[in-house]
XYZ file of C-alpha atoms in Angstrom:
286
model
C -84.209 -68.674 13.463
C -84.367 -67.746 17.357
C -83.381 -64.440 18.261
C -82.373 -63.861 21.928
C -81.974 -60.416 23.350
C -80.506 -58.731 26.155
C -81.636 -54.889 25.966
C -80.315 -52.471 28.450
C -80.481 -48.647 28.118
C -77.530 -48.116 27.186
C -77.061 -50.999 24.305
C -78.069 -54.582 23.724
C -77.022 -57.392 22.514
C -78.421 -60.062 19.418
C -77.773 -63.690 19.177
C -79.144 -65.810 16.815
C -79.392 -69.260 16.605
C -80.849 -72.355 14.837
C -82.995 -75.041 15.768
C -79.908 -76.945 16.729
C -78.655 -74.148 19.121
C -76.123 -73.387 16.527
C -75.028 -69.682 16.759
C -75.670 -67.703 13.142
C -74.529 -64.439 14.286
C -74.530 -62.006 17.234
C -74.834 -58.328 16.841
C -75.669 -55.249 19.016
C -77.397 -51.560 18.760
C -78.110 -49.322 21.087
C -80.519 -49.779 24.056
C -84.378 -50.704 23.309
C -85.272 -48.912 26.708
C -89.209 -48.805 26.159
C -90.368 -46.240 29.207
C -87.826 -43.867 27.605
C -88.001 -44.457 24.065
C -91.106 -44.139 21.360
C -91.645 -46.621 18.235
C -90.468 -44.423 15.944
C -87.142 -44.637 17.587
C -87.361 -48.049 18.419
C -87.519 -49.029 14.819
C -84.882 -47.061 14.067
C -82.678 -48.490 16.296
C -83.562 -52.232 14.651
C -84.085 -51.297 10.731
C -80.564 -49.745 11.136
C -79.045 -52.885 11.928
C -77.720 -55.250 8.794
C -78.401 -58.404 10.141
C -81.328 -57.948 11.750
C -82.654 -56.221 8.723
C -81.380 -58.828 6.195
C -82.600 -61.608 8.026
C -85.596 -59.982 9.372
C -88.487 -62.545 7.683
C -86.329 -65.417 8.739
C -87.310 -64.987 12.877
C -89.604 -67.811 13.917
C -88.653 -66.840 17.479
C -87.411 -63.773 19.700
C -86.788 -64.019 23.350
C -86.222 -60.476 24.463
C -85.160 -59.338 28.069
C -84.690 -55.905 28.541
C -84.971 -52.891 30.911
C -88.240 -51.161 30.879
C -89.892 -53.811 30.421
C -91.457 -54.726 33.949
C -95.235 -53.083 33.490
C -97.496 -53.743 30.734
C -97.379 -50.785 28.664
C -93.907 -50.512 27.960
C -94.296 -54.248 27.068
C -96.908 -53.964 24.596
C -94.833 -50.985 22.895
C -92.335 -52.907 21.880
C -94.056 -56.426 21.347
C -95.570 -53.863 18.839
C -92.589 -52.914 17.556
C -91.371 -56.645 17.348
C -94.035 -58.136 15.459
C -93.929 -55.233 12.477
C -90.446 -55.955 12.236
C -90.007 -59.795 12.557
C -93.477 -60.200 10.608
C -93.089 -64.194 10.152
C -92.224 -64.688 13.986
C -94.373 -67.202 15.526
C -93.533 -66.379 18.808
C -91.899 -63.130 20.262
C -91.487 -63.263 24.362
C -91.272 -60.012 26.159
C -89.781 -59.679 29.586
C -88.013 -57.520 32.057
C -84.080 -57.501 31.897
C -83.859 -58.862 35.763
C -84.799 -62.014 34.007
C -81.944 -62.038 31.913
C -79.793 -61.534 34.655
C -81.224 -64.587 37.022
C -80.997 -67.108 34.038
C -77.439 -66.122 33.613
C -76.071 -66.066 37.479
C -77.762 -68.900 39.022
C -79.404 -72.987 38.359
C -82.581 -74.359 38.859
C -83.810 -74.669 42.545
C -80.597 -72.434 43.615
C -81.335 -69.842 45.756
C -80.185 -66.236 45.198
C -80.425 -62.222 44.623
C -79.636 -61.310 41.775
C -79.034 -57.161 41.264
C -78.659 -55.197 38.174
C -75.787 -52.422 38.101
C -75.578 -50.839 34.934
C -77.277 -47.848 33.017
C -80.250 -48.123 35.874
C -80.444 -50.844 38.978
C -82.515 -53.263 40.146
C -83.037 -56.275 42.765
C -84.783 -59.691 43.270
C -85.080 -62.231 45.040
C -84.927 -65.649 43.545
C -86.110 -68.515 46.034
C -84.726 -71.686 43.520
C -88.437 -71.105 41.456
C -89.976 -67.945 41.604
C -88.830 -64.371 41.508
C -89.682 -61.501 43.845
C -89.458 -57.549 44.083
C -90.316 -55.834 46.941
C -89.240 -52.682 45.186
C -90.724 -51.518 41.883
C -88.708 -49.065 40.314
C -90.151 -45.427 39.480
C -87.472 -45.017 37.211
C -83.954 -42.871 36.551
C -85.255 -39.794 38.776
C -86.346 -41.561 41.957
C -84.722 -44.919 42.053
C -81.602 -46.204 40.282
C -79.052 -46.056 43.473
C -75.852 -46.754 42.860
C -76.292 -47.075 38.969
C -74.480 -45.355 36.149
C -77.173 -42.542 35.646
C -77.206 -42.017 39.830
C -73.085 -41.509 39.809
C -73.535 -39.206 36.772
C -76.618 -37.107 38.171
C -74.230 -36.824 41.565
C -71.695 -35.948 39.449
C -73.025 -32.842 37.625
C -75.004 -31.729 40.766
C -71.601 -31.496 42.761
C -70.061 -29.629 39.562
C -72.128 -27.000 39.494
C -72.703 -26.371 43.297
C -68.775 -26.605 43.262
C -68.451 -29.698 45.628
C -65.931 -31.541 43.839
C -62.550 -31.256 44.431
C -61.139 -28.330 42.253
C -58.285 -30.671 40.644
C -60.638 -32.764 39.253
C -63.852 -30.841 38.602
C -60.833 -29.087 36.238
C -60.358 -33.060 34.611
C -64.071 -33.295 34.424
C -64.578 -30.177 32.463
C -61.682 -30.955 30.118
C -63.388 -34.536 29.142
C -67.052 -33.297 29.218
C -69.702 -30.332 28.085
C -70.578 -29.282 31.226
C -72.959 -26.136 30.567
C -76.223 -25.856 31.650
C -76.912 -25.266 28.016
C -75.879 -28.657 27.103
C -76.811 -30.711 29.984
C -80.349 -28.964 30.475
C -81.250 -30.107 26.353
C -79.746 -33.807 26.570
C -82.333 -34.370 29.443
C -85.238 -32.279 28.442
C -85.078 -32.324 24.877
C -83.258 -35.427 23.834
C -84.296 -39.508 23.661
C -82.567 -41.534 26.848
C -81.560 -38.886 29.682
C -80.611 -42.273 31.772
C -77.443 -43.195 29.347
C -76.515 -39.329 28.702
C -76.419 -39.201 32.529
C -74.275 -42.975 32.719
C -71.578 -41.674 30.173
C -70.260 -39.574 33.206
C -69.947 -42.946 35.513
C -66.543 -43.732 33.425
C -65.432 -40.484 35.166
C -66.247 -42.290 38.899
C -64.534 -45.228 37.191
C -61.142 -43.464 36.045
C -60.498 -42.004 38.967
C -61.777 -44.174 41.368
C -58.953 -43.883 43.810
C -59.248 -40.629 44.387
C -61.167 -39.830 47.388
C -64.110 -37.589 46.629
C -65.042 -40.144 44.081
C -64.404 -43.425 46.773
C -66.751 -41.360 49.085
C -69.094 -41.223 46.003
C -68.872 -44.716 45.245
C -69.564 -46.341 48.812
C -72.822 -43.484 49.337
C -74.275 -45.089 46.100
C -73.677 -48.493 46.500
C -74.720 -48.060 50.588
C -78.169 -46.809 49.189
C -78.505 -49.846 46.828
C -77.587 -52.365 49.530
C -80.055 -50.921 52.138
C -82.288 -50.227 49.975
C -82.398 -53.015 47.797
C -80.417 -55.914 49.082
C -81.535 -55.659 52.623
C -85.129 -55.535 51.983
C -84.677 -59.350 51.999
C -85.160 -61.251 55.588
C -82.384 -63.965 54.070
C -79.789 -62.026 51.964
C -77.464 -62.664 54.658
C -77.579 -66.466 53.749
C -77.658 -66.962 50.220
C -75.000 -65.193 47.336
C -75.901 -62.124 46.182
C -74.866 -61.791 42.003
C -74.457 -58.674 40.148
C -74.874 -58.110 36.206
C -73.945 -54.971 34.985
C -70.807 -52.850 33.806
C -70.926 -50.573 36.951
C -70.972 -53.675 39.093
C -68.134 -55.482 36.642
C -66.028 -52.165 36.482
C -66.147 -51.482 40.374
C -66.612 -55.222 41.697
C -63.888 -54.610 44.529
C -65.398 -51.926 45.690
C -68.509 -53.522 45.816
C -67.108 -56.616 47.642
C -65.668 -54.526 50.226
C -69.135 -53.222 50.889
C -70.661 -56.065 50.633
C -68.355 -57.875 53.438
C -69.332 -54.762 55.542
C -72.650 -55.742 55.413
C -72.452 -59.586 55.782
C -73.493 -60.107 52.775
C -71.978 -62.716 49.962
C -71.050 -62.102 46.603
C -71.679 -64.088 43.771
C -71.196 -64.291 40.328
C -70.671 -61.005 38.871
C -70.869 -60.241 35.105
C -70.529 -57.688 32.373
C -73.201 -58.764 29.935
C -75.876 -61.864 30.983
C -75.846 -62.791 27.181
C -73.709 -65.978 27.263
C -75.144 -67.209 30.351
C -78.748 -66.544 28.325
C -77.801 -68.574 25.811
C -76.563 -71.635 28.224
C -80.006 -71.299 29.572
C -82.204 -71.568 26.710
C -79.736 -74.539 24.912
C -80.322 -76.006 28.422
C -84.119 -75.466 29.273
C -85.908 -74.361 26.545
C -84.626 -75.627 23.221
C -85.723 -79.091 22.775
């Protein structure tokens, strides 16, 4: 049985197939975000899981993408993790989530940038072989621009320094715990800060049309394309594709920036898994 994975911070997803490509079952738990998570927790997040548990001595193979996973330490955590758990796999392939993303948005020997807008962000370059970063991320608290945890940490900043609107810092209060109490444990005390900080994107999402949060929207999304996107000498000549539910959930407004800018849009998706699964029938089953 194969296993391939797509692992962001916020959830990921399972599919499973045969030798034949044949699909046995998907499933999904919550994110496998190594940098923010510990074994322990990790484990948890698997063993919990009835198919992956019932059919956990049947994995020959597991091809998992997810975030956290571009330095070596994080990596060898959950390889770690992995090989406890799917003790008869043969082979279990760890590798950073931007992967996932460039297997599902472009082809062989096509050209492209491919960004990640979800839980966290990222960008590369892919030149039609190889893949590039200029940037390497230091994570939720210095990077992340225009992601679900940067709206969120904008979000409860402008709350509490009363710079949102009073209408709808009133609809944000009504929907969320907003003390200091509550927000101060969930990121000192608590496992994955990044998604408790994301939840509070749907907010920017709602109420998108209203204009502090437009004004919110284009400052995020301007730091991510200036300081992401542009970093690239060509990104004005080849399409620029977006995975991600921040990027899927505000792709218009992201297209509208993005025309600004000269920039062209590609493909943009919710979830890479599909297109994963395309790739490896395609390239790497035989």
């Amino acid at each position: 049985m194969i296993l391939l994975v797509d692992s962001g911070s916020t959830k990921t997803d399972w599919i499973a197939l045969n030798a034949e490509g044949t699909e046995i079952f998907q499933t999904q738990t919550f994110g496998l975000n190594p940098q923010v998570l510990s074994a322990e927790i990790l484990t948890e997040r698997i063993i919990n899981n009835y198919e992956l548990y019932k059919h956990r001595h049947d994995v020959t193979h597991v091809h998992f993408y997810g975030a956290g996973c571009g330095t070596q330490k994080p990596k060898e955590l959950i390889q770690g993790v992995f090989e406890d758990f799917f003790d008869k796999a043969q082979e279990i392939d760890i590798k950073e989530d931007t992967y996932a993303a460039l297997y599902a948005t472009t082809r062989k020997d096509e050209a492209g940038i491919v960004c990640i807008i979800g839980t966290g962000s990222n960008c590369s370059l892919y030149d039609g072989e190889n893949i590039e970063q200029k940037v390497t991320s230091l994570g939720y608290i210095l990077m992340d621009d225009g992601s679900g945890n940067y709206f969120g940490r904008q979000l409860l900043r402008d709350f509490h320094f009363n710079k949102i609107p009073k209408e709808l810092a009133y609809e944000f209060a009504k929907q969320f715990d907003l003390t200091a109490e509550s927000i101060k444990n969930h990121l000192y005390k608590m496992p994955n800060p990044n998604t408790y900080l994301a939840q509070f994107a749907r907010f920017v999402i709602t109420n998108k049309d209203h204009e502090y949060c437009r004004k919110l929207i284009r400052k995020g999304f301007k730091l991510f394309i200036e300081h992401q996107i542009l970093q690239f000498e060509n990104a004005k000549e080849i399409p620029v594709h977006f995975v991600g539910s921040i990027a899927f959930y505000l792709q218009a407004e992201l297209k509208e920036l993005l025309q600004e800018y000269d920039l062209k849009i590609g493909k943009v998706l919710k979830r890479p898994i599909e297109g994963l699964v395309a790739y490896h029938k395609n390239y790497m089953m035989v």
